[in-house]
mmCIF file of C-alpha atoms in Angstrom:
data_model
loop_
_atom_site.group_PDB
_atom_site.id
_atom_site.type_symbol
_atom_site.label_atom_id
_atom_site.label_comp_id
_atom_site.label_asym_id
_atom_site.label_seq_id
_atom_site.Cartn_x
_atom_site.Cartn_y
_atom_site.Cartn_z
ATOM 1 C CA ALA A 1 2.012 7.467 2.373
ATOM 2 C CA THR A 2 -1.649 6.698 3.010
ATOM 3 C CA VAL A 3 -3.424 9.176 5.268
ATOM 4 C CA HIS A 4 -6.196 7.750 7.434
ATOM 5 C CA HIS A 5 -8.914 10.248 8.227
ATOM 6 C CA ASN A 6 -11.635 10.293 10.848
ATOM 7 C CA LYS A 7 -14.760 12.445 10.949
ATOM 8 C CA ARG A 8 -12.971 15.284 12.739
ATOM 9 C CA SER A 9 -9.930 15.337 10.450
ATOM 10 C CA VAL A 10 -12.126 15.338 7.356
ATOM 11 C CA GLU A 11 -14.136 18.268 8.725
ATOM 12 C CA LYS A 12 -10.880 20.100 9.509
ATOM 13 C CA LEU A 13 -9.610 19.431 5.974
ATOM 14 C CA ALA A 14 -12.881 20.758 4.549
ATOM 15 C CA THR A 15 -12.437 24.085 6.384
ATOM 16 C CA THR A 16 -9.243 24.662 4.378
ATOM 17 C CA PHE A 17 -11.503 24.710 1.310
ATOM 18 C CA GLY A 18 -13.952 27.062 3.010
ATOM 19 C CA ILE A 19 -16.509 24.301 3.703
ATOM 20 C CA HIS A 20 -17.892 24.530 7.234
ATOM 21 C CA ASP A 21 -21.292 22.819 6.901
ATOM 22 C CA LYS A 22 -20.877 19.379 8.509
ATOM 23 C CA ASN A 23 -23.674 17.865 6.444
ATOM 24 C CA LEU A 24 -22.041 19.079 3.225
ATOM 25 C CA VAL A 25 -18.751 17.549 4.402
ATOM 26 C CA LYS A 26 -20.541 14.231 4.955
ATOM 27 C CA GLU A 27 -22.133 14.291 1.505
ATOM 28 C CA LEU A 28 -18.914 15.262 -0.273
ATOM 29 C CA THR A 29 -17.030 12.529 1.593
ATOM 30 C CA GLU A 30 -19.613 10.016 0.406
ATOM 31 C CA LEU A 31 -19.239 11.364 -3.137
ATOM 32 C CA ALA A 32 -15.502 10.657 -2.855
ATOM 33 C CA ILE A 33 -16.312 7.090 -1.753
ATOM 34 C CA VAL A 34 -18.650 6.697 -4.745
ATOM 35 C CA ARG A 35 -15.932 7.887 -7.124
ATOM 36 C CA ARG A 36 -13.317 5.562 -5.624
ATOM 37 C CA ALA A 37 -15.714 2.593 -5.558
ATOM 38 C CA ARG A 38 -16.679 3.196 -9.196
ATOM 39 C CA ALA A 39 -13.002 3.302 -10.192
ATOM 40 C CA ILE A 40 -12.551 -0.115 -8.576
ATOM 41 C CA ALA A 41 -15.811 -1.476 -10.045
ATOM 42 C CA THR A 42 -14.851 -0.463 -13.591
ATOM 43 C CA SER A 43 -11.276 -1.768 -13.398
ATOM 44 C CA PRO A 44 -10.250 -4.823 -15.495
ATOM 45 C CA GLU A 45 -10.048 -7.148 -12.472
ATOM 46 C CA ASP A 46 -12.542 -9.969 -12.013
ATOM 47 C CA ASN A 47 -15.655 -9.337 -9.934
ATOM 48 C CA LYS A 48 -14.445 -11.301 -6.894
ATOM 49 C CA ASP A 49 -11.305 -9.163 -6.626
ATOM 50 C CA LYS A 50 -13.292 -5.984 -7.214
ATOM 51 C CA PHE A 51 -15.728 -6.941 -4.472
ATOM 52 C CA GLN A 52 -12.902 -7.598 -1.992
ATOM 53 C CA GLU A 53 -11.344 -4.209 -2.766
ATOM 54 C CA ILE A 54 -14.690 -2.451 -2.297
ATOM 55 C CA VAL A 55 -15.176 -4.264 1.025
ATOM 56 C CA GLU A 56 -11.725 -3.019 2.099
ATOM 57 C CA LEU A 57 -12.733 0.500 1.024
ATOM 58 C CA TYR A 58 -15.900 0.193 3.110
ATOM 59 C CA HIS A 59 -13.965 -0.909 6.196
ATOM 60 C CA SER A 60 -11.484 1.939 5.831
ATOM 61 C CA GLN A 61 -13.963 4.742 5.145
ATOM 62 C CA VAL A 62 -14.739 7.532 7.568
ATOM 63 C CA ASN A 63 -17.778 6.972 9.790
ATOM 64 C CA LEU A 64 -20.362 9.280 8.214
ATOM 65 C CA SER A 65 -22.746 9.297 11.154
ATOM 66 C CA HIS A 66 -23.694 12.998 11.040
ATOM 67 C CA ARG A 67 -27.490 13.230 11.036
ATOM 68 C CA THR A 68 -29.577 16.298 10.293
ATOM 69 C CA SER A 69 -33.275 17.085 10.483
ATOM 70 C CA GLN A 70 -33.311 16.825 6.665
ATOM 71 C CA SER A 71 -31.649 13.393 6.572
ATOM 72 C CA VAL A 72 -33.999 12.131 9.282
ATOM 73 C CA LEU A 73 -37.017 13.609 7.470
ATOM 74 C CA LEU A 74 -36.047 11.986 4.173
ATOM 75 C CA GLN A 75 -34.866 8.776 5.888
ATOM 76 C CA GLN A 76 -31.490 9.139 4.174
ATOM 77 C CA TYR A 77 -29.479 6.050 5.002
ATOM 78 C CA SER A 78 -26.705 5.346 2.538
ATOM 79 C CA THR A 79 -26.259 1.893 1.040
ATOM 80 C CA PRO A 80 -22.844 0.350 1.804
ATOM 81 C CA ALA A 81 -20.679 0.301 -1.337
ATOM 82 C CA PRO A 82 -20.216 -3.521 -1.373
ATOM 83 C CA ILE A 83 -24.004 -3.998 -1.451
ATOM 84 C CA GLY A 84 -24.288 -1.407 -4.213
ATOM 85 C CA PHE A 85 -21.694 -3.311 -6.233
ATOM 86 C CA LEU A 86 -23.458 -6.670 -5.796
ATOM 87 C CA ALA A 87 -26.832 -5.164 -6.684
ATOM 88 C CA GLY A 88 -25.340 -3.635 -9.830
ATOM 89 C CA ILE A 89 -23.705 -6.897 -10.921
ATOM 90 C CA PHE A 90 -27.011 -8.705 -10.326
ATOM 91 C CA VAL A 91 -28.908 -6.423 -12.727
ATOM 92 C CA ARG A 92 -26.023 -6.634 -15.259
ATOM 93 C CA ALA A 93 -25.109 -2.973 -14.833
ATOM 94 C CA ASP A 94 -21.551 -3.829 -15.853
ATOM 95 C CA LYS A 95 -22.838 -5.135 -19.203
ATOM 96 C CA GLY A 96 -24.056 -1.743 -20.384
ATOM 97 C CA VAL A 97 -27.808 -2.161 -19.828
ATOM 98 C CA SER A 98 -29.986 0.912 -19.322
ATOM 99 C CA ILE A 99 -30.696 1.594 -15.638
ATOM 100 C CA PHE A 100 -32.979 3.803 -13.555
ATOM 101 C CA GLU A 101 -32.187 4.727 -9.930
ATOM 102 C CA PRO A 102 -35.103 6.786 -8.549
ATOM 103 C CA SER A 103 -33.672 7.552 -5.068
ATOM 104 C CA ALA A 104 -30.018 7.770 -5.981
ATOM 105 C CA GLY A 105 -28.494 9.746 -3.110
ATOM 106 C CA ASN A 106 -24.880 10.299 -4.131
ATOM 107 C CA GLY A 107 -24.947 7.344 -6.541
ATOM 108 C CA LEU A 108 -23.610 4.481 -4.403
ATOM 109 C CA LEU A 109 -25.988 1.912 -5.889
ATOM 110 C CA THR A 110 -24.812 2.734 -9.410
ATOM 111 C CA ILE A 111 -21.073 2.068 -8.968
ATOM 112 C CA ALA A 112 -21.027 -1.144 -11.041
ATOM 113 C CA GLY A 113 -22.703 0.540 -14.001
ATOM 114 C CA ILE A 114 -21.691 2.666 -16.949
ATOM 115 C CA GLU A 115 -22.773 6.198 -16.058
ATOM 116 C CA GLN A 116 -23.849 7.156 -19.587
ATOM 117 C CA ASN A 117 -26.480 4.386 -19.473
ATOM 118 C CA ILE A 118 -27.957 5.409 -16.113
ATOM 119 C CA VAL A 119 -30.747 7.868 -15.299
ATOM 120 C CA VAL A 120 -30.790 8.954 -11.654
ATOM 121 C CA ASN A 121 -33.325 10.837 -9.555
ATOM 122 C CA GLU A 122 -32.828 12.588 -6.205
ATOM 123 C CA ILE A 123 -34.842 15.320 -4.476
ATOM 124 C CA ASP A 124 -32.208 16.379 -1.929
ATOM 125 C CA SER A 125 -30.426 19.437 -3.368
ATOM 126 C CA VAL A 126 -26.906 18.612 -2.152
ATOM 127 C CA ARG A 127 -27.063 15.022 -3.324
ATOM 128 C CA ASN A 128 -28.650 16.061 -6.614
ATOM 129 C CA ALA A 129 -25.780 18.479 -7.184
ATOM 130 C CA ASN A 130 -23.294 15.687 -6.444
ATOM 131 C CA LEU A 131 -25.012 13.507 -9.031
ATOM 132 C CA HIS A 132 -24.563 16.299 -11.584
ATOM 133 C CA THR A 133 -20.772 16.080 -11.105
ATOM 134 C CA GLN A 134 -20.833 12.508 -12.418
ATOM 135 C CA GLY A 135 -21.423 11.356 -15.982
ATOM 136 C CA PHE A 136 -25.006 10.149 -15.801
ATOM 137 C CA LYS A 137 -27.263 10.187 -18.854
ATOM 138 C CA ALA A 138 -29.769 12.340 -16.948
ATOM 139 C CA VAL A 139 -30.233 13.650 -13.402
ATOM 140 C CA LEU A 140 -33.842 14.220 -12.338
ATOM 141 C CA LYS A 141 -35.324 15.902 -9.276
ATOM 142 C CA GLN A 142 -38.840 14.451 -9.086
ATOM 143 C CA ASP A 143 -41.011 13.160 -6.266
ATOM 144 C CA ALA A 144 -40.377 9.409 -6.524
ATOM 145 C CA THR A 145 -43.762 8.573 -5.004
ATOM 146 C CA LYS A 146 -45.373 9.904 -8.185
ATOM 147 C CA PRO A 147 -45.381 7.988 -11.502
ATOM 148 C CA PHE A 148 -42.421 8.494 -13.858
ATOM 149 C CA SER A 149 -44.822 8.406 -16.791
ATOM 150 C CA GLU A 150 -42.248 9.338 -19.453
ATOM 151 C CA PHE A 151 -40.170 6.272 -18.555
ATOM 152 C CA ARG A 152 -42.855 3.600 -18.437
ATOM 153 C CA ASN A 153 -41.390 0.184 -19.449
ATOM 154 C CA LYS A 154 -38.250 1.911 -20.752
ATOM 155 C CA PHE A 155 -35.301 0.583 -18.726
ATOM 156 C CA ASP A 156 -33.522 -2.779 -18.791
ATOM 157 C CA ALA A 157 -32.933 -2.556 -15.037
ATOM 158 C CA VAL A 158 -34.013 -0.779 -11.892
ATOM 159 C CA ILE A 159 -31.827 -0.451 -8.843
ATOM 160 C CA THR A 160 -32.940 1.345 -5.680
ATOM 161 C CA ASN A 161 -32.892 1.545 -1.903
ATOM 162 C CA PRO A 162 -36.010 3.622 -1.248
ATOM 163 C CA PRO A 163 -36.321 5.424 2.092
ATOM 164 C CA PHE A 164 -38.408 3.606 4.688
ATOM 165 C CA GLY A 165 -41.462 5.120 6.294
ATOM 166 C CA THR A 166 -45.236 5.222 6.389
ATOM 167 C CA LEU A 167 -47.341 7.394 4.091
ATOM 168 C CA ASP A 168 -49.556 10.147 5.497
ATOM 169 C CA SER A 169 -52.449 8.562 3.638
ATOM 170 C CA GLU A 170 -52.672 5.349 1.651
ATOM 171 C CA VAL A 171 -52.252 5.469 -2.109
ATOM 172 C CA MET A 172 -54.196 3.181 -4.405
ATOM 173 C CA TYR A 173 -52.004 1.301 -6.863
ATOM 174 C CA ASP A 174 -54.459 -0.366 -9.220
ATOM 175 C CA THR A 175 -56.729 -2.045 -6.653
ATOM 176 C CA PHE A 176 -54.101 -2.312 -3.909
ATOM 177 C CA PRO A 177 -53.909 0.170 -1.019
ATOM 178 C CA ILE A 178 -50.241 1.037 -0.397
ATOM 179 C CA LYS A 179 -49.409 2.342 3.062
ATOM 180 C CA THR A 180 -45.600 2.446 3.189
ATOM 181 C CA LEU A 181 -43.229 4.817 1.422
ATOM 182 C CA ASP A 182 -40.680 2.234 0.299
ATOM 183 C CA HIS A 183 -43.375 -0.017 -1.208
ATOM 184 C CA LEU A 184 -44.875 2.852 -3.205
ATOM 185 C CA MET A 185 -41.480 4.060 -4.434
ATOM 186 C CA ALA A 186 -40.524 0.507 -5.409
ATOM 187 C CA LEU A 187 -43.735 0.159 -7.439
ATOM 188 C CA ARG A 188 -43.136 3.489 -9.221
ATOM 189 C CA ALA A 189 -39.602 2.332 -10.029
ATOM 190 C CA LEU A 190 -40.757 -1.050 -11.351
ATOM 191 C CA ASP A 191 -43.230 0.703 -13.642
ATOM 192 C CA THR A 192 -40.227 2.139 -15.509
ATOM 193 C CA MET A 193 -38.721 -1.304 -16.177
ATOM 194 C CA LYS A 194 -39.224 -3.447 -19.252
ATOM 195 C CA ASP A 195 -41.248 -6.626 -18.728
ATOM 196 C CA ASN A 196 -38.102 -8.740 -19.158
ATOM 197 C CA GLY A 197 -35.911 -6.442 -17.043
ATOM 198 C CA LYS A 198 -34.090 -7.113 -13.784
ATOM 199 C CA ALA A 199 -34.467 -5.193 -10.545
ATOM 200 C CA ALA A 200 -32.481 -4.959 -7.317
ATOM 201 C CA ILE A 201 -34.552 -3.303 -4.600
ATOM 202 C CA ILE A 202 -33.510 -3.009 -0.971
ATOM 203 C CA ILE A 203 -36.570 -2.882 1.276
ATOM 204 C CA GLY A 204 -37.519 -4.210 4.701
ATOM 205 C CA GLY A 205 -36.811 -1.362 7.064
ATOM 206 C CA HIS A 206 -39.242 -2.674 9.643
ATOM 207 C CA THR A 207 -38.553 -6.388 9.386
ATOM 208 C CA GLN A 208 -38.538 -8.030 12.816
ATOM 209 C CA TRP A 209 -37.268 -11.433 13.882
ATOM 210 C CA ASP A 210 -38.381 -13.714 16.719
ATOM 211 C CA GLU A 211 -35.996 -15.393 19.180
ATOM 212 C CA LYS A 212 -35.314 -18.206 16.675
ATOM 213 C CA GLY A 213 -34.332 -15.801 13.872
ATOM 214 C CA ARG A 214 -37.575 -16.215 11.931
ATOM 215 C CA ILE A 215 -39.151 -13.231 10.193
ATOM 216 C CA GLN A 216 -42.263 -11.966 11.942
ATOM 217 C CA SER A 217 -45.054 -10.449 9.899
#
């Protein structure tokens, strides 16, 4: 029979394994979601059926709303699995292209891809450790606001949901002053992509709409 968990029951289950840190429980639960979503995404079904199954997984998953000073500091908001799947299909992750994910979290944006073709990067220690339990080509732990010089124009695709926020001081990118964290991280990611590559980047943390639903600058 299927067992439906909530946040409390998952935390109680974790204590039976000697895990009492609520943030670690949250991250490990998300890792389980990544693993299940990847199993669906790499099944032989067609993409429409896979997407529907991943949507059902998303609706049934435990609410992982536990926030810590670290997750607030790093602006760690996880990408819903269905969006990760669509982004991956868009960049042809399912076709075996080489991919870079510079702010990978637990790997949710990579679920449509073949792990051995994906290089991931994550500075959070728990999430980085979770990435190491998967089959990625490489797991990095670099500051994603700095250039990934060794990967310049190397990857067929880039996929990322950079954390939103403002920079302490603007950074010059060529002749352009960059003032927001997600813009700078997106630029560093795009520098690693081939000129004919494809990118899926989720940005817009501070987009605002007027009363008619139009985007305000």
